């Protein structure tokens, strides 16, 4: 399938319509397999069953970071090639990225309560995820402020790219900041080396999350394309309607 | 509605510390239109804003007879200025409906929109309107809410020829129903027997 | 009444459409609270100690800085002219606008406060106390801010000028808001005392704010 | 060059005439710093400990919140159309405007910092250190803020949205600004390390800010 | 200045997702004026902004022959839109001087102010100007900096009769010196042998 065909929104809609049931099926299956494997994983001798939060926490952390990269690539397409689907992809990705980031934060906080005795510490890694979350919210706010999609797309593209430049710097400076003032109360995140009995279910869950993300993203893109069509139709109708004027 | 009569006597206007005009007298009755003319900066807009209660009367007095005695002059007047009082993010219909409800109009917005030929754009955000379409939307306000006094500042600006004609039709209807019009203008507005008030001086 | 309802609906609609005026205020609040530890350092005990203060300062800034366009936008597009001319009393119009602003901006701040409390290491009770004081106190901020908004219309300036005019007036609200929160968290003063004063301040500023803002608008007319 | 000089002079003149754009920023800074003790309570040791942090946060907010109108005002009165049409490169025009903004807003903040240091119980050396880091860091805030200003032109919105978009990007500047101040005051890190990084961040944001802001303006064209 | 010629072919304009016009062709040479007319919302202002490089050309192309080959069309054009690009807190002279220097003009601001009859107001803050006086100040920009292409959007709006005449005099001088004019208008602008480009449709 030549990629040019995919660039056409109608082709995209037709193709994804056929793909969607399979994707949903694959996602459900992957989650079923993953959850069974998780159930089989041993409880931690210290943490007990709470360790199972990790199987949600870690994949969503990976996706939280991955989706910004995806958005950066897509917005590059918006700016450079003015690709018709690129800004749709970027726009659809932002709320999904924010949701996974929120999931990572929430599971982390829920996990932190039994582990550290508090929901939140200003550890470097936690903090940079929080900043990432704020930046997702900023991009979403920007998308929401403008009705004209192509204008919003270009503005959001610049913000996303500047953010992509900045995220490593933020991550690095937050690391610097925290190692400097490190209070004794913070428990280090890096636990003992991961045992295969945990690693395998983790990877399975990661695959399931990835499939979930792809499914959600394609569905959101379809939605966005349809929404834009409705909008265009409304505008055209507004223009064409026989008013008493003409 | 009783026969209304708007009168100003000995009016003085001071803006930004400078006297714009002084000792101005005028009177307009129901069914009459008064065209305020004069050079740029002569004080036409200032006079209209004075009637609308938006510029302080430095000296002299303004009175209305025959109107609703419970309400002030501004409350019985429509003011169509250079600004359109539109919110870009609301649709055309929402904008008009708000003003119609806020100013105490009765009917819905659609008939007024139709009267200015904007009914087909009712659902469009006002941000998308062209200069003339914005102006028409302002004019629709005059139709949506009945008020005896119309204060129009260069009402034909930005309107195309058909819209200008439609506006003068609306003005004639307003006059015929006993209303009065004070309009600042540099050109003809399509009213035959309007009186003229010429303000002197200024560049 | 219907005129006021129309105004209220318009204001809420504008706030929601324009990218969630309230959402933006809440986001700003969140960001300010998140930035503080970067500046102060990640010392949990210290953060918990000054947590209520940070939350109140953040809410204060978020409330006042979103008030900027409350009236200037209406001045610039000519809506204010028509509002001044209408027979709806100006005081009521100002109150309706300020109330809509509180609903769309102040209330979201209160709602996300418990969440931010977590970040600042406040326990659930303390967060609830701060949220309660904010609920009682943010209307005061909005209505005092309305005075500044009206003054900046008169002066044809916006932005920070408003904050500068109004921030000093909000000192009592800030003091009693933080005091009530701290009383609830650590004592020794009973919560009731400063909280009652806070509520009284709010009631007073509803009245004073409305009348002063309307008066400022009227005076601002040329 | 003469065109840029004219633009720079115009901007400075506007800032000075419009009730002191810079003055307002500095006043806002002053008020935020003065309000903090009200919220935190008059604990002198604590104030001195978090003094640099408060100063940096105040300066951050004062810089960003005055940037709001940097480009929107030009959009609204049509000046931006003419600036876009002219043969002066847009990047240079943006840089000239941002530089004028820093001169009229950032610099006054630096100047009054020693005064505010007194209020926060900082000794002279500490105040000087904070002032120096602000001098090095505020240009970064202005130029990063310019990106937000350009985006909010595109969006035809201003106010807090700008702050919300830009504040997360300023985290590194804030961290190294405060770190350099603290290094100078209490150690143990040598002052040079964070300060060099701060300067590097500033230089980088001069470039990135200028180009990103100009790109946003160009893209924002319909 | 070589004989300039501005040409657009197959131009399509899309605003806010709606097509305003498409396949539009026009050509204007030095010494010629093109009046763009049409109903409100037909796309007159959009066309002007397109020439000025302020609205994207969705399809088609725009070309200039005979101008300065080193500069783009917008860099050789004056655009007089609905907004005046004035800063209220600067004086009249300061406003004009800034634009004159920014746009690369040579002479001082005073002769241009005199040409529009604003010389007596030079030291006044622009905030104090009336609608027509603001417009005159914008027109002064065209005089202060020489550029071959003038894009005028309803140039006579708000001007009094004398000022309208003075403007048409300036336009004739500009044409005589080899310049060209594209003007959107709903009425006469006082040029005798101007060609007309009529845009169809829209309310
Ligand atoms: C809100 C709080 C938290 C956040 C934002 C957070 C964030 C992250 C992120 C971003 C990762 C991915 C790191 C990478 O692969 O590069 C991660 C991994 C991980 N997190 Fe968390 N975390 C939080 C709380 C916790 C807690 C409380 C624990 C348990 C003590 C925990 C244990 C782990 C483990 C075991 C991994 C995977 C191992 C690794 O890659 O180092 N996290 N977390
Ligand atoms: N900023 C904008 N965003 C989206 N659509 C716009 C915008 N401005 C104008 N339009 C639309 O483009 C069309 C053409 O507008 P334009 O302003 O060019 O009309 P015009 O011919 O100048 O009309 P007028 O005589 O009223 O000035 C209109 O239908 C209008 O709704
Ligand atoms: N906001 C203001 N502040 C101070 N002075 C003003 C203001 N607006 C107008 N003026 C001054 O008042 C005088 C009259 O202005 P006004 O706007 O009433 O004139 P006008 O007759 O409507 O002119 P135009 O034909 O240009 O619209 C002018 O000399 C002007 O300089
Ligand atoms: Mg006038
Ligand atoms: Mg037009």
PDB file of C-alpha atoms in Angstrom, chain A residues 140-147 152, chain C residues 17-20 24, chain D residues 155 157 161:
ATOM      1  CA  UNK A 140      -4.753  20.933  24.448  1.00  0.00           C
ATOM      2  CA  UNK A 141      -5.729  24.398  25.651  1.00  0.00           C
ATOM      3  CA  UNK A 142      -4.191  25.817  22.515  1.00  0.00           C
ATOM      4  CA  UNK A 143      -6.071  23.414  20.256  1.00  0.00           C
ATOM      5  CA  UNK A 144      -9.294  24.234  22.025  1.00  0.00           C
ATOM      6  CA  UNK A 145      -8.967  27.998  21.741  1.00  0.00           C
ATOM      7  CA  UNK A 146      -9.147  28.264  17.975  1.00  0.00           C
ATOM      8  CA  UNK A 147     -12.062  27.155  15.852  1.00  0.00           C
ATOM      9  CA  UNK A 152      -4.658  26.054  15.361  1.00  0.00           C
TER      10      UNK A 152
ATOM     11  CA  UNK C  17     -15.823  29.097  24.240  1.00  0.00           C
ATOM     12  CA  UNK C  18     -12.764  31.193  24.477  1.00  0.00           C
ATOM     13  CA  UNK C  19     -10.745  28.132  25.312  1.00  0.00           C
ATOM     14  CA  UNK C  20     -12.198  27.773  28.740  1.00  0.00           C
ATOM     15  CA  UNK C  24      -6.982  28.528  31.795  1.00  0.00           C
TER      16      UNK C  24
ATOM     17  CA  UNK D 155      -5.026  32.488  18.555  1.00  0.00           C
ATOM     18  CA  UNK D 157      -6.321  35.454  22.733  1.00  0.00           C
ATOM     19  CA  UNK D 161      -3.159  31.577  28.014  1.00  0.00           C
TER      20      UNK D 161
END
